[in-house]
Structure formats: C-alpha cells, structure tokens
Amino acid sequence: MTDDPFSPRGFSETGHGPLYLQLQRRIADAIASGRLGPGDSLPPEREMASMTGLSRVTVRRGVQELVASGQLVQRRGSGTFVARKVERLEQALSLLTSFTEDMARRGRSVESRWIGRGLFAPSPEEVMALGLGSADRVARLERVRLSDGLPLAIERASLSQQVLPRPDQVESSLYSVLEARGLRPVRAVQRISATNLGAADAGFLQVAPGAAGLRIERISYLPSGQVIEFTRSLYRGDAYDFAVELKSAPDTDRRPG
Amino acid sequence: MTDDPFSPRGFSETGHGPLYLQLQRRIADAIASGRLGPGDSLPPEREMASMTGLSRVTVRRGVQELVASGQLVQRRGSGTFVARKVERLEQALSLLTSFTEDMARRGRSVESRWIGRGLFAPSPEEVMALGLGSADRVARLERVRLSDGLPLAIERASLSQQVLPRPDQVESSLYSVLEARGLRPVRAVQRISATNLGAADAGFLQVAPGAAGLRIERISYLPSGQVIEFTRSLYRGDAYDFAVELKSAPDTDRRPG
DNA sequence: AAGTGGTCTAGACCACCTC
DNA sequence: AGGTGGTCTAGACCACTTG
C-alpha cells in the first residue's frame, strides 16, 4: 500500500495489536519505503489524532518509540520531523587513541562543551579504579564531545591529582596534556555495555530520554603498569559504531583428537 | 530522607520538574539506597496514584523508564517488582569464540531456543556480506541464547549454502559443526553499537520494549581469507559486558619533535 | 497571537493471573 | 471473582517557537 499512514482505514480491526503499535508500524513503514523522507514534517499530533480517529495520547505513544530510536525528532513549538540520517562513525577499538585524535584523523571538527572540571574528593568508585589514598583528591573532566556540531558522546574522566594537578589547563585533548607531562597511557582495558539514557544524559546528547547509548568504561595504564586514567563515556547509540578485529584463541586453534 | 517514595509531600513544588520525573527519581533513590530491595513489590499503580496524589497515567509514566532500564519488572495480573540483580557477564572481545564455548568456559549452562533454521533466498545484505552469487542460497540460524535459564542474546547467523548445506544439523554450537567440516574461522571483524530493542526482540529477551541492547555484527573469515559467516546478534544491555584490551597505535607511540 | 509539543487528569474497558 | 497491569479516551493547561 502506498497510502498515507494517517488514513483511518484499518485501525481497530482485531488481530493487529494495540492501536499505538499499528500507528507506529505505519509511520515506520512510511519512512522505510521513502514515502516520508529525512527532514519531512509529520502532521501536528492533534491533526494525526483527528486523521486517524485516535486520541492524541495514543498518537503520542505511537510516536514515542520512534523518537526514542532516533527515527523521528520532535521540537516543541515546532513539530515532528523525520530524522536526518546520522552517518555512523566507526572507531577501531584495537587502537588506543583519544576522541580528539580519532576525529582529527577522519578530518572532522572536534568541539567540547565542558560540563564540569576541577578537583574533588573521590567517589568510592574512583578510589577503587585509580588506587587512591584517603587523602588524595581527584581531577574530574566532564564534557560533551561534538563533531561537526553533532553531540556524539559524554566523557567523564577521572585522574589522580598527582597525575593532573591543574585540570583547568586541559583545553582540548586530555591525551596531549598527558603526553606533554610524559604520562601518555600505552594500554587500556575497556568494558562495553548498552544502557538506556536518562533524561539528563539524553539532553546532553540531544536524543530522547530512554534512547539506547553505548557505555564504555576505560582504565588506562602507563608503561610502568600504573593506572593513570579512569573514564566513563556514553556514546549515542545511533551515531557510533565500534569496530574490533578478533583472532582465535591460541588454545582453541587446535584440539586433541 | 528515609521516607517512603509514595508520600504526597513534596510533589508539585515548583522547580523540581515534571511530576512523573519526581516520582521516578524517588523510586530510583529508594532502590539505590536499599529501601526497596530485589524482588520487593511496589504498591499497585492505582494505589501509588492515590498515595502520591498523582493520576495513574502519571504514575505509569514515571515507572515506565525504570522498567525500560531494567530496574523494575512488571507482570500483568501480578504486580510491579524491583528487578533481581542480573549478574553481568564479561566477554573478552579479543578472543574469537562461540557463545557455547564462552559459557562453557565459565561453567554456565547453555540453552538455545530456535526461532528459525533453514535455507533461504539471500537478502541483499547477506549477498554483500557473504559474497554470494545470484543463484546461491543462504543458510540461516536464528536462535535465542540462554544461560542458566536467562535469555541473554538473539543470534542470527547467515552462511553460504556451500558452507553449511544442512542447517538443520546444527544442534548446539555452530562452530563445532564448522570445525568438524574443517571450516573453523580464525579471524573476524565486529561492529558494536547500541539500539533500542523493538517489541519482538524485547519479547525474546524478556525485557521491556525500548530497553537498550548491544547490537553486534560479525563477519568471520577462514585462514584463506574467505568469508564464512555473517552474524547479527542482540545482547541484553543489562546482562552483558564486553571487555577489550587496547594498545597504543604504533604510529602514535613516538612523535616527531 | 496562533500553533506546537509537554504534561496531567479522571475515568473507562480489557487481558491476564491468582495477590 | 477480584486484583493487576495494558490500553484508550476527551479535555485541559503550560512552555516554547514562530510553521
């Protein structure tokens, strides 16, 4: 069918599930088929409601998941639009580089908006990860990372005060500051998981609350084995791919028998 | 404050944001502080509404995001409960192993529920990834992976018919079948991203629709360089961590100047 | 000022499970 | 049968942007 998704026909027929899911499917199909293209506006919610014969609450509910998954964008006072394609960026996981260097290598602009920067009393998590003493203070760098104007990640880095006594001196790349002090990490361990973004973090990344994000915890080491950096990052799930190459485990290459 | 989260006090005061977020924060705090422990039941929605002075719709909305993020579980006809802690499993990304082998190494049980298995006409995506000809058919293995009774992942593997002529013969580990045919992959490239799970996939994984999942696409190669397997997996975001070790890029170890 | 999305309400019916 | 969550409605007010 090449009909518009908002005709009242077909709604409420039994066996097709909840009405809000039926509407959601229609809109998703319209986007997938190209009937609705990037940047196109959808009718106002009240109009979608009257067109479909559904209530506005039900329309909003149908639209909601498409907003959360990044297919639609809503702007208060403005309207609902089909999201412009966000080109996925790939980051090679096997290389230990900083966000700044990574983007520069691709010829992309890098900006940061600082959320917080300073010396603090460490959290128990930071004491654990950085091996701090009870009297130590921790340097925290919290920022939103943007590339070509698009917010891509929230980065929360913690370092011992001894490693970074003046966090306010970090302007762009943390790693370049560390390198200037002869403290560039050469090894790191990362843990990657997925999480639903809370309202605050979603706001920083300009996505809907509940949207999926990639959470990465990284602990970086000096050649000496000393821990130097503990960073928790949240990447936009719709804008970032991590790529990694795997090799077979040595002990499973050959089997007895 | 150690009050219960459902007292009407404090709601509606200005400057605290929407009511549903205030309720959400109260419940989340109660869980974080241990006032609500794993398995505890929350009052019925109608009761939470009358206790707080909010409408049931608003209560549901506040609860909704906590369900999506896996902190609460709702069972129709039964109630709303604090989720039991799901122990996160770590998988070393640098090793190329199968789900079956990976779990066996940890001493965990492995089960699979088949969703689909057979020979099909390939999708364009499969033609690209596997380098198929127009007349080739593709073997598809779709299953839900469970460990100790808990669904952890959906795995959708595609292989050329020439590699796996009899997909119905795969019972547990795909890799062990390939190895028996002398076709075990030794190298793979993975792309990792995050996504909100749709209703169907969320159902397979027994999480709420919209919950965050880890999406992994993997292409595996034989020693000869031939592509052997193209797999798309969705892991529960709340149950899986991927761990990876990074090393510094050779060309950034030393810099001129 | 008019229009948009964001929030909230009171009340209803249904499907499911067994409180 | 009674309680629970799941869905849906009509209508209201607010905050924001400017179609």
Coordinates of C-alpha atoms (C1' of nucleotides) in Angstrom, one line a residue:
Chain A
M1 CA 0.0 0.0 0.0
T2 CA 1.3 3.4 -0.8
D3 CA -1.4 5.2 1.2
D4 CA -0.6 7.8 3.7
P5 CA -0.1 6.4 7.2
F6 CA -2.8 8.5 8.7
S7 CA -5.9 7.3 7.0
P8 CA -8.4 6.0 9.4
R9 CA -8.9 2.8 7.4
G10 CA -7.7 -0.4 9.0
F11 CA -7.4 0.8 12.6
S12 CA -9.2 -1.1 15.3
E13 CA -9.5 -4.2 13.3
T14 CA -8.9 -7.1 15.6
G15 CA -5.8 -9.2 15.5
H16 CA -3.5 -6.3 14.7
G17 CA -2.5 -5.5 18.2
P18 CA -2.7 -2.2 20.1
L19 CA -3.6 0.9 18.1
Y20 CA -0.5 2.8 19.1
L21 CA 1.6 0.0 17.7
Q22 CA -0.4 -0.1 14.5
L23 CA 0.2 3.6 14.0
Q24 CA 3.9 3.2 14.9
R25 CA 4.3 0.5 12.3
R26 CA 2.6 2.6 9.6
I27 CA 4.9 5.5 10.3
A28 CA 8.0 3.3 10.4
D29 CA 6.9 1.7 7.1
A30 CA 6.4 5.1 5.5
I31 CA 9.9 6.1 6.5
A32 CA 11.4 2.8 5.4
S33 CA 9.7 3.0 2.0
G34 CA 10.7 6.5 1.4
R35 CA 7.2 8.0 1.4
L36 CA 8.5 10.1 4.3
G37 CA 12.0 11.3 3.7
P38 CA 14.6 12.9 6.0
G39 CA 13.5 16.3 7.2
D40 CA 9.9 15.8 6.2
S41 CA 7.4 17.0 8.8
L42 CA 4.6 14.9 10.2
P43 CA 1.2 16.4 10.8
P44 CA 0.8 18.0 14.2
E45 CA -0.2 15.5 16.9
R46 CA -3.7 16.8 17.2
E47 CA -4.1 16.5 13.4
M48 CA -2.7 13.0 13.3
A49 CA -5.3 12.2 16.0
S50 CA -8.2 13.5 14.1
M51 CA -7.0 12.0 10.8
T52 CA -6.6 8.5 12.3
G53 CA -9.6 8.7 14.7
L54 CA -7.2 8.0 17.6
S55 CA -6.8 10.2 20.7
R56 CA -3.8 12.4 21.0
V57 CA -2.4 10.4 23.9
T58 CA -2.4 7.3 21.7
V59 CA -0.8 9.1 18.8
R60 CA 1.9 10.4 21.2
R61 CA 2.5 6.9 22.5
G62 CA 2.9 5.5 19.0
V63 CA 5.3 8.3 18.0
Q64 CA 7.3 8.0 21.3
E65 CA 9.2 4.8 20.5
L66 CA 10.2 6.1 17.0
V67 CA 11.6 9.2 18.7
A68 CA 13.5 7.1 21.3
S69 CA 15.0 5.0 18.5
G70 CA 16.1 8.2 16.6
Q71 CA 13.8 7.8 13.6
L72 CA 11.8 10.9 14.4
V73 CA 12.7 14.2 16.1
Q74 CA 10.3 16.3 18.0
R75 CA 10.8 20.0 18.6
R76 CA 8.5 21.8 21.0
G77 CA 6.6 24.6 19.4
S78 CA 7.8 23.5 16.0
G79 CA 6.7 20.0 15.0
T80 CA 7.6 16.4 14.5
F81 CA 10.1 15.5 11.7
V82 CA 11.7 12.5 10.1
A83 CA 15.3 12.4 11.4
R84 CA 18.1 13.3 9.1
K85 CA 20.4 10.4 8.6
V86 CA 23.2 10.3 11.1
E87 CA 26.2 8.9 9.5
R88 CA 27.6 6.2 11.7
L89 CA 31.2 6.7 12.7
E90 CA 33.4 3.7 13.2
Q91 CA 36.1 3.6 15.8
A92 CA 38.7 1.0 15.7
L93 CA 38.7 -0.5 19.2
S94 CA 42.1 -2.1 18.9
L95 CA 43.9 1.3 18.9
L96 CA 44.2 3.4 22.0
T97 CA 43.6 6.9 20.9
S98 CA 41.7 9.9 22.2
F99 CA 38.5 11.2 20.8
T100 CA 40.3 14.3 19.6
E101 CA 42.9 12.4 17.7
D102 CA 40.4 10.0 16.4
M103 CA 38.2 12.6 14.8
A104 CA 41.2 14.6 13.5
R105 CA 42.3 11.6 11.7
R106 CA 39.0 11.5 9.9
G107 CA 39.2 15.2 9.0
R108 CA 36.3 16.0 11.3
S109 CA 35.9 19.0 13.5
V110 CA 36.1 18.4 17.2
E111 CA 34.4 20.6 19.9
S112 CA 33.8 20.1 23.5
R113 CA 31.3 21.6 25.9
W114 CA 32.5 21.4 29.4
I115 CA 30.0 20.2 32.0
G116 CA 32.4 20.2 34.9
R117 CA 36.2 20.5 35.5
G118 CA 38.0 20.6 38.8
L119 CA 39.5 18.8 41.8
F120 CA 37.1 16.9 44.1
A121 CA 37.0 14.4 46.9
P122 CA 37.0 11.0 45.1
S123 CA 34.0 8.7 45.0
P124 CA 34.4 5.1 46.2
E125 CA 34.4 4.0 42.6
E126 CA 37.2 6.4 41.8
V127 CA 39.2 5.3 44.8
M128 CA 39.0 1.7 43.6
A129 CA 39.8 2.3 40.0
L130 CA 42.6 4.7 40.5
G131 CA 44.1 3.2 43.6
L132 CA 43.8 6.5 45.6
G133 CA 44.7 7.1 49.2
S134 CA 42.2 8.5 51.6
A135 CA 43.7 12.0 51.5
D136 CA 44.1 12.1 47.7
R137 CA 41.9 14.3 45.6
V138 CA 40.7 13.5 42.1
A139 CA 40.7 15.6 39.0
R140 CA 37.5 15.3 37.0
L141 CA 36.9 16.3 33.4
E142 CA 33.3 16.1 32.3
R143 CA 32.4 17.2 28.8
V144 CA 30.1 16.6 25.9
R145 CA 32.0 15.7 22.7
L146 CA 30.8 17.1 19.5
S147 CA 31.9 16.5 15.9
D148 CA 30.7 18.8 13.1
G149 CA 28.3 20.3 15.5
L150 CA 26.6 17.0 16.5
P151 CA 26.9 15.8 20.1
L152 CA 28.4 12.3 20.0
A153 CA 29.4 11.4 23.5
I154 CA 29.6 12.4 27.1
E155 CA 33.0 11.8 28.6
R156 CA 33.7 11.7 32.3
A157 CA 37.4 11.3 33.0
S158 CA 38.9 10.9 36.5
L159 CA 42.6 11.1 37.2
S160 CA 44.6 11.4 40.4
Q161 CA 45.5 14.9 41.4
Q162 CA 49.2 13.9 41.2
V163 CA 48.7 13.0 37.5
L164 CA 46.8 16.1 36.6
P165 CA 47.1 18.8 39.3
R166 CA 45.6 21.5 37.1
P167 CA 42.5 20.1 35.3
D168 CA 41.5 23.6 34.3
Q169 CA 44.6 23.6 31.9
V170 CA 43.0 20.9 29.7
E171 CA 41.5 22.6 26.8
S172 CA 41.0 20.1 24.0
S173 CA 42.8 16.8 24.1
L174 CA 43.5 15.3 27.5
Y175 CA 46.0 12.9 26.0
S176 CA 48.1 15.7 24.5
V177 CA 48.3 17.3 28.0
L178 CA 49.3 14.0 29.5
E179 CA 51.9 13.4 26.8
A180 CA 53.4 16.8 27.4
R181 CA 53.9 15.6 31.0
G182 CA 55.4 12.3 29.8
L183 CA 52.4 10.4 31.0
R184 CA 50.8 9.0 27.9
P185 CA 49.0 5.7 28.5
V186 CA 50.0 2.8 26.3
R187 CA 47.5 0.2 27.4
A188 CA 43.9 0.3 28.5
V189 CA 41.1 -2.1 29.4
Q190 CA 37.6 -1.3 28.3
R191 CA 34.2 -2.6 29.2
I192 CA 31.4 -2.0 26.8
S193 CA 27.7 -2.3 27.5
A194 CA 24.4 -0.8 26.5
T195 CA 22.1 1.3 28.6
N196 CA 19.0 3.5 28.3
L197 CA 20.0 7.1 28.6
G198 CA 18.5 9.0 31.5
A199 CA 16.8 12.4 31.0
A200 CA 19.9 14.4 31.8
D201 CA 22.4 12.5 29.7
A202 CA 19.9 12.2 26.8
G203 CA 19.6 16.0 27.0
F204 CA 23.4 16.5 26.6
L205 CA 23.3 14.2 23.6
Q206 CA 20.2 15.7 22.1
V207 CA 18.3 12.4 21.9
A208 CA 15.1 11.3 23.6
P209 CA 15.2 10.0 27.2
G210 CA 15.4 6.2 27.1
A211 CA 17.3 6.1 23.8
A212 CA 20.0 3.5 23.7
G213 CA 23.5 4.5 24.4
L214 CA 26.9 2.7 24.4
R215 CA 28.5 2.9 27.8
I216 CA 32.3 2.5 27.9
E217 CA 34.4 2.3 31.0
R218 CA 38.1 2.6 30.4
I219 CA 41.1 2.2 32.7
S220 CA 44.4 3.3 31.1
Y221 CA 47.8 2.3 32.2
L222 CA 51.3 3.7 31.9
P223 CA 54.2 1.5 30.6
S224 CA 55.0 1.0 34.3
G225 CA 51.6 -0.5 34.9
Q226 CA 50.4 2.4 37.0
V227 CA 46.8 3.3 36.5
I228 CA 46.5 6.8 35.1
E229 CA 43.0 7.4 33.9
F230 CA 39.5 6.1 34.6
T231 CA 36.9 7.3 32.1
R232 CA 33.2 6.6 31.7
S233 CA 31.8 7.5 28.4
L234 CA 28.3 7.4 26.9
Y235 CA 28.1 7.4 23.2
R236 CA 24.9 8.0 21.1
G237 CA 23.8 4.5 20.1
D238 CA 22.5 5.9 16.7
A239 CA 25.7 7.6 15.8
Y240 CA 28.6 5.4 16.8
D241 CA 29.9 2.0 15.8
F242 CA 32.9 0.4 17.4
A243 CA 34.8 -1.9 15.2
V244 CA 37.1 -4.6 16.5
E245 CA 39.1 -7.4 14.9
L246 CA 39.1 -10.7 16.7
K247 CA 41.6 -13.5 16.5
S248 CA 41.0 -17.1 17.5
A249 CA 42.2 -18.1 21.0
P250 CA 45.6 -19.9 20.9
D251 CA 44.3 -22.8 22.9
T252 CA 41.3 -23.4 20.6
D253 CA 43.2 -23.3 17.3
R254 CA 44.0 -27.0 17.6
R255 CA 42.1 -29.6 19.6
P256 CA 43.3 -33.0 20.7
G257 CA 41.7 -35.9 18.9
Chain B
M1 CA 15.3 11.2 53.8
T2 CA 14.3 7.7 54.6
D3 CA 10.6 8.2 53.9
D4 CA 8.7 6.0 51.5
P5 CA 8.7 7.3 48.0
F6 CA 5.0 7.5 47.8
S7 CA 4.2 10.1 50.4
P8 CA 2.4 13.1 48.8
R9 CA 4.8 15.5 50.5
G10 CA 7.0 17.5 48.2
F11 CA 5.2 16.8 44.9
S12 CA 4.1 19.7 42.8
E13 CA 6.6 22.1 44.4
T14 CA 7.9 24.2 41.6
G15 CA 11.4 23.9 40.3
H16 CA 11.6 20.1 40.6
G17 CA 10.5 19.4 37.1
P18 CA 7.6 17.2 35.8
L19 CA 5.8 15.1 38.4
Y20 CA 6.5 11.8 36.6
L21 CA 10.2 12.5 36.8
Q22 CA 10.0 13.4 40.5
L23 CA 8.3 10.1 41.2
Q24 CA 10.8 8.2 39.1
R25 CA 13.7 9.8 41.0
R26 CA 12.1 8.9 44.3
I27 CA 11.7 5.2 43.3
A28 CA 15.2 5.1 41.8
D29 CA 16.6 6.6 45.0
A30 CA 14.7 4.0 47.1
I31 CA 16.2 1.2 45.1
A32 CA 19.7 2.7 45.2
S33 CA 19.5 3.2 49.0
G34 CA 18.3 -0.3 49.6
R35 CA 14.9 0.8 51.0
L36 CA 13.5 -1.2 48.1
G37 CA 15.4 -4.5 47.6
P38 CA 15.4 -7.0 44.7
G39 CA 12.2 -8.9 44.5
D40 CA 10.3 -6.4 46.6
S41 CA 6.9 -5.4 45.2
L42 CA 5.7 -1.9 44.7
P43 CA 2.2 -0.9 45.5
P44 CA -0.3 -1.4 42.7
E45 CA -0.4 1.5 40.3
R46 CA -3.8 2.7 41.4
E47 CA -2.6 2.7 45.0
M48 CA 0.6 4.6 44.1
A49 CA -1.6 7.1 42.4
S50 CA -3.8 7.6 45.4
M51 CA -0.8 7.7 47.8
T52 CA 1.0 10.3 45.8
G53 CA -2.0 12.3 44.7
L54 CA -1.0 11.8 41.1
S55 CA -3.1 10.2 38.3
R56 CA -2.5 6.6 37.3
V57 CA -1.3 7.7 33.9
T58 CA 1.4 9.9 35.5
V59 CA 2.4 7.1 37.8
R60 CA 2.7 4.7 34.9
R61 CA 4.8 7.2 33.0
G62 CA 7.2 7.6 35.9
V63 CA 7.5 3.8 36.3
Q64 CA 7.9 3.3 32.6
E65 CA 11.5 4.4 32.2
L66 CA 12.6 2.3 35.2
V67 CA 11.0 -0.7 33.6
A68 CA 12.8 0.1 30.3
S69 CA 16.1 0.4 32.0
G70 CA 15.6 -2.9 33.8
Q71 CA 15.4 -1.6 37.4
L72 CA 11.7 -2.7 37.7
V73 CA 9.8 -5.6 36.3
Q74 CA 6.0 -5.5 35.6
R75 CA 3.9 -8.6 35.4
R76 CA 0.3 -8.2 34.2
G77 CA -2.1 -9.5 36.7
S78 CA 0.6 -9.8 39.3
G79 CA 2.3 -6.5 40.1
T80 CA 5.4 -4.3 39.8
F81 CA 8.6 -5.6 41.4
V82 CA 12.2 -4.4 41.9
A83 CA 14.3 -6.4 39.4
R84 CA 16.5 -9.1 40.7
K85 CA 20.1 -8.3 40.1
V86 CA 21.4 -9.7 36.9
E87 CA 25.0 -10.5 37.2
R88 CA 26.8 -9.0 34.3
L89 CA 28.9 -11.4 32.2
E90 CA 32.1 -10.3 30.7
Q91 CA 33.2 -11.5 27.4
A92 CA 36.7 -10.9 26.2
L93 CA 36.4 -9.3 22.8
S94 CA 39.9 -10.1 21.7
L95 CA 39.2 -13.8 21.6
L96 CA 37.2 -15.3 18.8
T97 CA 35.0 -17.9 20.4
S98 CA 31.4 -19.0 20.2
F99 CA 28.7 -18.3 22.7
T100 CA 28.6 -22.0 23.6
E101 CA 32.3 -22.3 24.2
D102 CA 32.3 -18.9 26.0
M103 CA 29.7 -20.0 28.5
A104 CA 31.1 -23.5 29.0
R105 CA 34.4 -21.9 30.0
R106 CA 32.6 -20.1 32.8
G107 CA 30.8 -23.3 33.9
R108 CA 27.4 -22.0 32.8
S109 CA 24.7 -23.9 31.2
V110 CA 23.8 -23.1 27.6
E111 CA 20.5 -23.5 26.0
S112 CA 19.1 -22.3 22.7
R113 CA 15.6 -21.8 21.6
W114 CA 15.4 -21.9 17.8
I115 CA 13.5 -19.1 16.1
G116 CA 14.2 -20.2 12.6
R117 CA 16.5 -22.5 10.8
G118 CA 16.7 -23.4 7.1
L119 CA 17.8 -22.5 3.6
F120 CA 16.5 -19.3 2.0
A121 CA 17.0 -16.8 -0.8
P122 CA 19.6 -14.4 0.5
S123 CA 18.8 -10.8 1.4
P124 CA 20.8 -8.1 -0.3
E125 CA 22.7 -7.6 3.0
E126 CA 23.6 -11.2 3.0
V127 CA 24.7 -11.2 -0.6
M128 CA 27.1 -8.3 0.2
A129 CA 28.5 -9.7 3.4
L130 CA 28.9 -13.3 2.2
G131 CA 29.9 -12.5 -1.4
L132 CA 27.1 -14.8 -2.8
G133 CA 26.2 -15.3 -6.4
S134 CA 22.7 -14.7 -7.6
A135 CA 21.8 -18.3 -7.6
D136 CA 23.2 -19.2 -4.2
R137 CA 21.0 -19.9 -1.3
V138 CA 21.8 -19.0 2.3
A139 CA 21.6 -21.0 5.5
R140 CA 20.1 -19.1 8.3
L141 CA 20.2 -20.0 12.0
E142 CA 18.1 -17.8 14.3
R143 CA 18.0 -18.5 18.0
V144 CA 17.7 -17.1 21.4
R145 CA 20.6 -17.9 23.6
L146 CA 20.0 -18.6 27.3
S147 CA 22.4 -19.3 30.1
D148 CA 21.2 -20.7 33.4
G149 CA 17.6 -20.1 32.1
L150 CA 18.1 -16.4 31.4
P151 CA 17.8 -15.2 27.9
L152 CA 21.0 -13.3 27.0
A153 CA 21.1 -12.8 23.3
I154 CA 19.4 -13.3 20.0
E155 CA 21.8 -14.6 17.4
R156 CA 21.0 -14.5 13.6
A157 CA 23.7 -16.3 11.7
S158 CA 23.9 -16.5 7.9
L159 CA 26.2 -18.8 6.0
S160 CA 26.5 -19.8 2.3
Q161 CA 24.7 -23.0 1.5
Q162 CA 28.1 -24.3 0.3
V163 CA 29.5 -23.8 3.8
L164 CA 26.5 -25.2 5.6
P165 CA 24.3 -27.3 3.3
R166 CA 22.3 -28.8 6.2
P167 CA 21.5 -26.0 8.8
D168 CA 19.0 -28.4 10.5
Q169 CA 22.0 -30.4 11.6
V170 CA 23.3 -27.7 13.9
E171 CA 22.1 -28.5 17.4
S172 CA 24.2 -26.6 19.8
S173 CA 27.4 -25.0 18.8
L174 CA 27.7 -23.7 15.2
Y175 CA 31.4 -23.5 15.5
S176 CA 31.8 -27.2 16.4
V177 CA 29.8 -28.1 13.3
L178 CA 32.1 -25.9 11.2
E179 CA 35.2 -27.3 12.8
A180 CA 34.0 -30.8 12.0
R181 CA 33.9 -29.8 8.4
G182 CA 37.3 -28.2 8.6
L183 CA 35.9 -24.7 8.3
R184 CA 36.6 -23.0 11.6
P185 CA 37.0 -19.3 11.3
V186 CA 40.2 -17.8 12.7
R187 CA 39.6 -14.1 12.2
A188 CA 36.6 -11.9 12.5
V189 CA 35.6 -8.2 12.3
Q190 CA 32.9 -7.0 14.6
R191 CA 30.9 -3.8 14.7
I192 CA 29.3 -2.9 18.0
S193 CA 26.6 -0.4 18.6
A194 CA 23.6 0.2 20.9
T195 CA 20.0 0.1 19.9
N196 CA 16.6 0.3 21.5
L197 CA 15.0 -3.2 21.3
G198 CA 11.8 -3.5 19.3
A199 CA 8.8 -5.2 20.8
A200 CA 9.5 -8.6 19.1
D201 CA 13.2 -8.8 20.1
A202 CA 12.5 -7.5 23.6
G203 CA 10.0 -10.3 24.0
F204 CA 12.6 -12.9 23.1
L205 CA 15.0 -11.4 25.6
Q206 CA 12.3 -10.9 28.3
V207 CA 12.9 -7.2 28.7
A208 CA 10.6 -4.2 28.1
P209 CA 10.3 -2.9 24.6
G210 CA 12.7 0.0 24.2
A211 CA 15.2 -1.4 26.5
A212 CA 18.8 -0.9 25.4
G213 CA 20.5 -3.7 23.6
L214 CA 24.0 -4.3 22.3
R215 CA 24.0 -5.0 18.6
I216 CA 26.9 -6.8 17.2
E217 CA 27.6 -7.6 13.6
R218 CA 30.3 -10.1 12.9
I219 CA 31.9 -11.3 9.7
S220 CA 34.2 -14.3 10.2
Y221 CA 37.0 -15.4 7.9
L222 CA 38.8 -18.7 7.1
P223 CA 42.6 -18.7 7.1
S224 CA 42.3 -18.4 3.3
G225 CA 40.5 -15.1 3.7
Q226 CA 37.2 -16.5 2.6
V227 CA 34.2 -15.1 4.4
I228 CA 32.4 -17.9 6.1
E229 CA 29.8 -16.4 8.5
F230 CA 27.8 -13.3 8.9
T231 CA 26.1 -12.9 12.2
R232 CA 23.9 -10.2 13.7
S233 CA 23.4 -10.5 17.5
L234 CA 21.4 -8.6 20.0
Y235 CA 22.6 -8.8 23.6
R236 CA 20.6 -7.7 26.6
G237 CA 22.2 -4.4 27.7
D238 CA 21.6 -5.1 31.3
A239 CA 23.2 -8.5 31.3
Y240 CA 26.3 -8.3 29.2
D241 CA 29.6 -6.5 29.2
F242 CA 32.2 -6.8 26.5
A243 CA 35.7 -6.3 27.7
V244 CA 38.6 -5.4 25.4
E245 CA 42.2 -4.5 25.8
L246 CA 43.6 -1.7 23.8
K247 CA 47.2 -0.9 22.8
S248 CA 48.5 2.3 21.6
A249 CA 48.7 2.8 17.9
P250 CA 52.3 2.2 16.6
D251 CA 52.4 5.5 14.8
T252 CA 51.5 7.5 17.8
D253 CA 53.9 5.9 20.2
R254 CA 56.6 8.4 19.2
R255 CA 56.0 11.7 17.7
P256 CA 58.4 14.0 15.7
G257 CA 59.6 17.0 17.7
Chain C
dA1 C1' -1.5 35.5 18.7
dA2 C1' -1.5 31.1 17.0
dG3 C1' 0.3 26.8 16.7
dT4 C1' 3.3 23.1 18.5
dG5 C1' 4.8 19.6 21.6
dG6 C1' 5.0 18.5 27.0
dT7 C1' 2.4 17.4 30.9
dC8 C1' -1.5 15.9 33.6
dT9 C1' -6.2 14.3 34.9
dA10 C1' -10.4 11.2 35.8
dG11 C1' -12.4 7.5 34.2
dA12 C1' -13.2 3.5 31.3
dC13 C1' -12.6 -1.2 29.5
dC14 C1' -9.7 -5.2 28.5
dA15 C1' -6.5 -9.3 29.3
dC16 C1' -4.2 -11.8 32.4
dC17 C1' -3.1 -14.1 36.7
dT18 C1' -4.3 -15.7 41.2
dC19 C1' -2.1 -11.2 45.0
Chain D
dA1 C1' -14.2 -13.1 41.3
dG2 C1' -11.2 -9.7 42.3
dG3 C1' -6.9 -7.6 41.6
dT4 C1' -3.3 -6.4 38.5
dG5 C1' -1.1 -4.2 34.6
dG6 C1' -2.2 -2.7 29.4
dT7 C1' -4.7 0.3 26.6
dC8 C1' -7.5 4.2 25.3
dT9 C1' -10.3 8.5 25.6
dA10 C1' -11.6 13.7 25.9
dG11 C1' -10.2 17.6 27.6
dA12 C1' -7.2 20.8 29.9
dC13 C1' -3.3 23.8 30.9
dC14 C1' 1.6 25.0 30.2
dA15 C1' 6.1 26.2 27.7
dC16 C1' 8.1 27.2 23.7
dT17 C1' 8.6 28.8 18.8
dT18 C1' 7.2 31.2 15.0
dG19 C1' 5.3 26.9 11.0

